[in-house]
Amino acid sequence: MFKPVRATYLTEPLPQVRQLRRRFLQMAGASLLLTVHPVRAAAPAILSVRVWPGSDYTRVTLESSTPLDYKSFSVKDPERLVLDIDGVDLTGPLTQLAGKVNESDPYIKLLRAGKNKPGTVRLVFELKVSVKPQVFRLQPIGEYGNRLVVDLYPENPADPLLALLQDKQQDAAAAPAEDARAQNGRKQATPDDDVPDASANKGPIFTVMIDPGHGGEDPGAIGSRGTHEKAITLAIGKRLRQLINEQPNMRASMTRDADFFVPLADRVRKARRINADLFISIHADAFLTPTAKGSSVFALSENGASSTAAKWLAKKENEADQVGGVRMSVGDPYLKRTLFDLTQTATISDSLKLGNSVLGEIGGINRLHKGAVEQASFAVLKAPDIPSILVETAFISNPDEEAKLLDEAYQDKMARAILNGIRKFAAKNPTAVKLKVASASS
Ligand SMILES: [Zn+2]
């Protein structure tokens, strides 16, 4: 369910008879091999290789039938990372790995694969900048087998506040063209010219952290047409960023702006590092039955989930770290916390107000799954001092809603609805913003 299935999905199915015949021949061949040759200890087979370049880090994943034995070390002048993998042959997917690195990769200049000594394959990563590599194995989960992961983090990461300003400038520069193109659509799609403008009073800059769910190794839910949740959440997230950055006193940042995985704790950390006023996590999940439909909005709960479905969904979302792949030692005190303090209680109260405001706007463009904000223990909503909501834009598991989610006009309407919800909340609850500013400057 978690593994990208697009390729197999699109393959033309073999006619039933040919498939059976092929299976029979495979079985016959397999038993023949076993009877003629003595059985050798099974070498790990590399099943798949993937490269996920991102602004935060680039990840290279080797998926194998059994756990891989490896050694890694760094070499200076020029910067390289060497990874020796024992007991594998330089065949199959391993031979394609080098070709999967893009010229635009922020961290890898070149990747070479070769035989080091008998039974060892050596990968050499030639690097563009100094990196702090993290090499670790992941246990099988969902549809994934054993994974060996190489994460290349920059030694000197970009300043998130500077990046935020650059985003705003970029979007502002892109805005005029976008404006002209979208002028007509916007007039229709924005039913509330009566929204009090939060920017009218020359208040402080209002910062929103947009969190497109999943990414990279974690595709999220997959629709029946093969649509990945991670692609939809990124598309809507980017639209929302553009819309927010067009507002005079608002600016937006994203926990990810490309197809790479960000651990749940890092999403929260990123929001706190830029002192975000609000945190909006965007999703488009699956449910057990394809008939489930409608949008919903969630906030963190202090004691128990508001429904069984909300609890089930939070549990599924919280599994993202296992699927996306996080080194086990990386922890975060906020995510493990079970006791809540007064700050968190006040934050949840603001989260519910924000959630209701956004839910009201979404109700204008899509059927609502439930008429009220639901609550459950979502790890990504646990910033103690930032009102945070998770928007399930629609069910990707429902074929009609999957079609909607793929529709750019719907993505745009959804982003505008979220923006209007945020603006109404900010106009009605200026203290939620002011308190934040006060505590930041103290
Ligand atoms: Zn999701």
XYZ file of C-alpha atoms and ligand atoms in Angstrom:
443
model
C 0.000 0.000 0.000
C 2.846 2.357 0.766
C 5.096 1.377 -2.087
C 4.841 3.382 -5.280
C 2.917 1.091 -7.581
C 2.530 3.293 -10.611
C 4.915 1.349 -12.857
C 3.304 -2.006 -12.245
C -0.121 -0.463 -12.342
C 0.401 0.924 -15.805
C 1.915 -2.278 -17.206
C -0.470 -3.951 -19.561
C -1.695 -7.104 -17.813
C -0.695 -10.335 -19.437
C -3.569 -12.444 -20.703
C -4.586 -14.988 -18.102
C -3.275 -17.983 -20.052
C 0.145 -16.508 -20.715
C 0.462 -15.508 -17.104
C -0.322 -19.024 -15.907
C 2.054 -20.556 -18.411
C 4.794 -18.170 -17.365
C 4.251 -18.946 -13.708
C 4.401 -22.663 -14.449
C 7.682 -22.253 -16.349
C 9.123 -20.178 -13.510
C 8.202 -22.854 -10.999
C 9.602 -25.604 -13.221
C 12.802 -23.624 -13.729
C 13.171 -22.968 -10.022
C 12.773 -26.615 -9.036
C 15.164 -27.649 -11.798
C 17.819 -25.307 -10.441
C 17.365 -26.637 -6.942
C 17.750 -30.248 -7.997
C 20.747 -29.765 -10.281
C 22.832 -27.260 -8.272
C 23.699 -27.347 -4.582
C 21.945 -24.535 -2.715
C 24.241 -21.589 -1.962
C 23.722 -19.090 0.835
C 21.412 -16.482 -0.666
C 23.279 -13.243 -1.427
C 21.238 -10.116 -0.744
C 19.489 -9.082 -3.923
C 19.203 -5.350 -4.588
C 15.546 -4.890 -5.449
C 15.441 -1.195 -6.165
C 17.480 2.022 -5.938
C 16.049 5.515 -5.453
C 17.512 9.015 -5.259
C 15.593 11.858 -3.569
C 17.283 15.225 -3.998
C 15.982 17.964 -1.719
C 16.999 21.353 -0.415
C 17.387 19.944 3.128
C 19.313 16.853 2.122
C 19.642 14.268 -0.632
C 18.738 10.704 0.147
C 19.887 7.585 -1.695
C 17.997 4.387 -0.871
C 19.051 0.833 -1.665
C 16.259 -1.647 -1.109
C 17.293 -5.268 -0.738
C 15.931 -8.739 0.013
C 18.030 -9.097 3.196
C 19.844 -6.430 5.290
C 23.020 -5.138 3.621
C 26.453 -5.211 5.271
C 28.246 -1.973 4.630
C 31.091 0.328 5.627
C 31.231 4.008 4.889
C 33.879 6.703 5.211
C 34.482 10.260 4.055
C 37.421 11.483 1.984
C 38.506 15.123 1.629
C 39.956 17.057 -1.341
C 37.730 16.667 -3.184
C 34.820 15.868 -0.868
C 33.662 12.280 -1.281
C 31.682 9.680 0.592
C 32.633 6.057 0.017
C 30.168 3.249 0.690
C 31.326 -0.367 0.472
C 28.567 -2.959 0.329
C 29.548 -6.557 0.991
C 28.125 -9.670 -0.595
C 26.386 -8.081 -3.559
C 27.101 -8.118 -7.272
C 27.233 -5.074 -9.484
C 24.160 -6.118 -11.425
C 20.504 -5.175 -11.764
C 19.298 -1.918 -10.205
C 22.782 -1.135 -8.783
C 24.064 -0.548 -12.312
C 21.374 2.131 -12.825
C 22.108 4.039 -9.643
C 24.714 6.431 -11.065
C 22.319 7.498 -13.830
C 19.644 8.446 -11.306
C 21.574 11.465 -10.004
C 20.421 14.722 -11.563
C 22.782 17.505 -12.504
C 20.628 19.789 -10.364
C 21.136 17.670 -7.232
C 22.175 20.146 -4.507
C 24.675 17.790 -2.898
C 25.811 14.996 -5.250
C 28.026 15.957 -8.172
C 28.535 12.429 -9.411
C 27.930 8.893 -8.224
C 30.161 6.048 -9.338
C 29.644 2.350 -8.735
C 32.350 -0.247 -9.200
C 33.714 -3.537 -7.948
C 36.173 -2.877 -5.159
C 37.341 -6.406 -4.380
C 35.606 -9.745 -4.965
C 32.191 -9.640 -3.373
C 32.217 -5.930 -2.552
C 30.603 -3.141 -4.502
C 31.974 0.341 -3.875
C 29.836 3.441 -4.349
C 31.680 6.751 -4.488
C 29.617 9.901 -4.002
C 31.445 12.932 -5.356
C 30.005 15.901 -3.478
C 29.302 19.532 -4.343
C 29.665 20.806 -0.749
C 30.851 19.503 2.614
C 28.241 17.151 4.004
C 27.383 15.421 7.242
C 26.440 11.958 5.988
C 24.060 9.678 7.871
C 24.116 6.063 6.738
C 21.665 3.669 8.368
C 19.433 0.667 7.805
C 15.658 0.568 8.003
C 13.562 -2.465 8.928
C 10.997 -3.697 6.410
C 7.644 -1.896 6.687
C 4.495 -1.956 4.576
C 5.468 -2.861 1.050
C 9.117 -1.965 1.576
C 11.820 -4.561 2.114
C 15.139 -3.891 3.890
C 16.508 -0.452 3.152
C 19.987 1.018 3.413
C 19.749 4.787 3.440
C 22.420 7.395 2.744
C 21.352 10.895 3.805
C 23.648 13.740 2.776
C 23.004 16.817 4.923
C 24.940 20.027 4.269
C 27.548 20.866 6.880
C 26.375 24.485 6.693
C 22.601 24.453 6.180
C 20.841 27.507 4.735
C 19.420 30.034 7.202
C 15.672 29.271 7.335
C 14.721 32.915 7.949
C 16.713 34.070 4.947
C 15.091 31.348 2.844
C 11.692 32.585 4.001
C 12.401 36.122 2.764
C 13.669 34.784 -0.553
C 10.474 32.729 -0.969
C 8.355 35.795 -0.373
C 10.353 37.852 -2.881
C 10.221 35.074 -5.450
C 6.475 34.695 -5.151
C 5.946 38.450 -5.223
C 7.966 38.618 -8.452
C 5.923 35.792 -9.932
C 2.653 37.325 -8.792
C 1.932 39.857 -11.617
C 1.916 37.186 -14.334
C -0.069 34.848 -12.135
C -2.492 37.671 -11.381
C -3.246 38.383 -15.018
C -3.812 34.713 -15.737
C -6.023 34.046 -12.745
C -7.929 37.313 -12.591
C -11.280 35.987 -13.814
C -11.130 32.735 -11.921
C -10.192 34.523 -8.765
C -13.211 36.813 -8.788
C -15.489 33.794 -8.969
C -13.550 31.570 -6.650
C -13.282 34.092 -3.837
C -16.762 34.385 -2.414
C -15.652 36.631 0.406
C -14.567 40.020 -0.642
C -16.101 40.822 2.747
C -13.240 39.068 4.567
C -11.779 41.613 6.957
C -8.270 42.160 5.753
C -5.825 41.101 8.442
C -3.221 43.214 6.712
C -5.283 46.413 6.786
C -4.086 47.340 10.246
C -0.362 47.744 9.802
C 0.258 44.870 12.160
C 3.181 42.507 12.408
C 4.054 40.072 9.660
C 1.967 36.954 9.954
C 3.966 33.815 9.180
C 2.383 30.556 8.088
C 4.275 27.274 7.903
C 2.737 25.090 5.215
C 3.405 21.384 5.630
C 2.762 19.236 2.540
C 2.292 15.741 3.976
C 4.577 12.787 3.148
C 7.238 13.009 0.378
C 10.202 11.074 -0.942
C 10.193 7.477 0.285
C 6.755 8.039 1.777
C 4.179 8.397 -1.025
C 1.307 8.651 1.461
C -1.951 7.117 0.285
C -2.228 5.967 -3.335
C -5.395 6.394 -5.371
C -6.840 3.796 -7.727
C -5.403 5.695 -10.706
C -1.977 5.598 -9.077
C -2.007 9.177 -7.786
C 0.366 9.695 -4.861
C -0.881 11.721 -1.917
C 2.577 13.338 -1.601
C 2.253 14.915 -5.074
C -1.193 16.366 -4.361
C -0.187 17.815 -0.991
C 2.850 19.484 -2.584
C 0.793 20.960 -5.435
C -1.816 22.437 -3.071
C 0.914 23.573 -0.659
C 2.733 25.500 -3.385
C -0.497 27.207 -4.468
C -1.204 28.195 -0.896
C 2.318 29.579 -0.485
C 1.892 31.723 -3.580
C -1.477 33.050 -2.366
C -0.179 33.845 1.118
C 2.922 35.581 -0.196
C 0.708 37.817 -2.349
C -0.904 39.168 0.847
C 0.839 42.327 2.066
C 1.396 41.358 5.705
C 1.628 37.616 5.382
C 4.399 35.290 4.403
C 4.624 31.560 3.980
C 7.269 28.925 4.284
C 7.099 25.221 3.470
C 8.454 22.250 5.392
C 9.294 20.800 1.972
C 9.035 22.257 -1.510
C 10.105 19.166 -3.447
C 9.720 15.401 -3.382
C 11.782 14.446 -0.342
C 10.841 13.126 3.062
C 10.862 15.323 6.148
C 10.594 13.525 9.514
C 7.574 14.580 11.581
C 9.693 16.088 14.361
C 11.602 18.162 11.807
C 8.360 19.588 10.430
C 7.494 20.889 13.889
C 11.074 22.077 14.463
C 11.090 23.987 11.182
C 7.938 25.868 12.155
C 9.414 26.851 15.514
C 12.733 27.888 14.008
C 11.067 30.569 11.850
C 8.753 31.503 14.714
C 5.662 30.630 12.656
C 2.289 31.983 13.774
C 0.365 29.072 12.284
C 1.065 25.570 11.061
C -1.066 24.020 8.298
C -0.458 20.370 7.398
C -1.994 19.304 4.081
C -3.081 15.730 3.343
C -5.364 13.694 1.069
C -5.770 10.345 2.687
C -7.257 6.965 2.050
C -9.870 5.185 4.066
C -10.706 1.509 4.265
C -13.692 1.881 1.960
C -13.532 3.661 -1.416
C -16.897 5.284 -0.742
C -15.580 7.468 2.100
C -15.566 11.083 0.893
C -15.406 14.696 1.925
C -12.891 17.091 3.446
C -12.044 17.272 7.125
C -9.915 19.355 9.485
C -8.068 18.031 12.544
C -6.445 19.545 15.604
C -4.389 17.987 18.384
C -6.313 16.411 21.239
C -5.402 16.652 24.886
C -7.163 13.512 25.963
C -8.133 10.910 23.427
C -9.411 11.147 19.891
C -12.802 12.636 19.032
C -13.759 9.537 17.021
C -12.464 6.087 16.118
C -11.812 7.254 12.557
C -9.775 10.233 13.831
C -7.729 7.936 16.050
C -7.153 5.517 13.181
C -6.077 8.343 10.879
C -3.673 9.862 13.418
C -2.066 6.463 13.939
C -1.639 6.055 10.181
C -0.195 9.557 9.765
C 2.185 9.006 12.658
C 3.589 5.948 10.874
C 5.031 8.272 8.218
C 8.405 8.269 9.987
C 8.727 4.501 9.618
C 7.771 4.558 5.939
C 9.690 7.738 5.124
C 12.634 6.507 7.139
C 14.113 8.199 10.204
C 17.187 7.134 12.104
C 15.922 5.816 15.401
C 18.201 7.938 17.564
C 16.645 11.111 16.160
C 14.031 12.031 18.690
C 12.136 15.068 19.753
C 10.885 15.828 23.236
C 7.653 17.408 21.943
C 6.591 14.336 20.026
C 7.011 11.988 22.957
C 5.292 14.293 25.413
C 2.036 13.078 26.840
C 1.526 15.689 29.546
C 0.246 19.044 28.442
C 0.975 22.428 29.950
C -1.094 25.603 29.871
C 0.622 26.884 26.749
C -0.343 23.766 24.859
C -3.921 23.984 26.121
C -4.212 27.584 24.912
C -2.622 26.604 21.616
C -5.154 23.804 21.076
C -7.959 26.252 21.769
C -6.590 28.542 19.022
C -6.057 25.524 16.753
C -9.760 24.676 17.082
C -10.755 28.251 16.195
C -8.440 28.204 13.197
C -9.737 24.769 12.225
C -13.360 25.901 12.368
C -12.583 28.940 10.273
C -10.829 26.845 7.602
C -13.505 24.132 7.734
C -16.198 26.751 7.132
C -14.435 27.940 3.977
C -13.769 24.418 2.684
C -17.469 23.675 3.177
C -18.065 26.147 0.353
C -16.079 24.116 -2.172
C -16.396 20.457 -1.162
C -18.652 18.212 0.843
C -17.449 17.937 4.448
C -16.730 14.514 5.904
C -17.738 15.832 9.330
C -19.241 19.190 10.195
C -16.844 19.894 13.071
C -13.101 19.948 13.654
C -11.952 16.527 14.820
C -9.177 15.886 17.313
C -6.541 13.181 17.690
C -2.916 12.746 18.660
C -1.172 13.781 15.438
C 2.597 14.011 16.007
C 2.945 16.769 13.435
C 0.510 19.034 15.318
C 2.472 18.985 18.579
C 4.226 22.347 18.464
C 3.419 23.563 21.983
C 3.064 27.238 21.030
C 1.887 27.313 17.403
C -1.788 26.831 16.501
C -1.666 23.823 14.172
C -4.220 22.058 12.008
C -4.186 19.144 9.598
C -6.426 19.494 6.525
C -7.589 16.356 4.769
C -8.403 17.997 1.457
C -10.353 14.956 0.168
C -10.115 11.166 0.074
C -7.660 9.996 -2.572
C -9.137 6.506 -2.094
C -12.451 7.703 -3.522
C -12.199 7.669 -7.359
C -14.366 10.804 -7.739
C -12.309 12.711 -5.193
C -9.043 11.444 -6.671
C -10.140 13.064 -9.956
C -10.905 16.300 -8.078
C -7.542 16.285 -6.344
C -5.801 15.970 -9.719
C -7.767 18.933 -11.083
C -5.761 22.163 -10.925
C -8.913 24.251 -10.549
C -9.891 22.232 -7.474
C -6.361 22.489 -6.045
C -6.604 26.245 -6.483
C -10.035 26.457 -4.845
C -8.771 24.396 -1.921
C -5.737 26.662 -1.447
C -7.972 29.767 -1.582
C -10.402 28.275 0.924
C -7.528 27.606 3.341
C -6.192 31.144 2.806
C -9.629 32.666 3.490
C -9.968 30.540 6.626
C -6.587 31.778 7.853
C -7.462 35.421 7.112
C -10.781 35.215 8.931
C -9.117 33.569 11.910
C -6.367 36.208 12.012
C -8.905 39.035 11.786
C -11.046 37.615 14.598
C -8.179 36.486 16.841
C -5.483 39.129 16.684
C -4.315 38.090 20.147
C -3.272 34.680 18.851
C -0.768 36.540 16.719
C 0.133 39.302 19.173
C 0.902 36.890 22.009
C 3.243 35.076 19.702
C 5.062 38.254 18.767
C 5.286 39.328 22.395
C 6.704 36.002 23.555
C 9.184 35.961 20.685
C 10.605 39.371 21.571
C 10.784 38.749 25.300
Zn -1.526 11.818 4.762
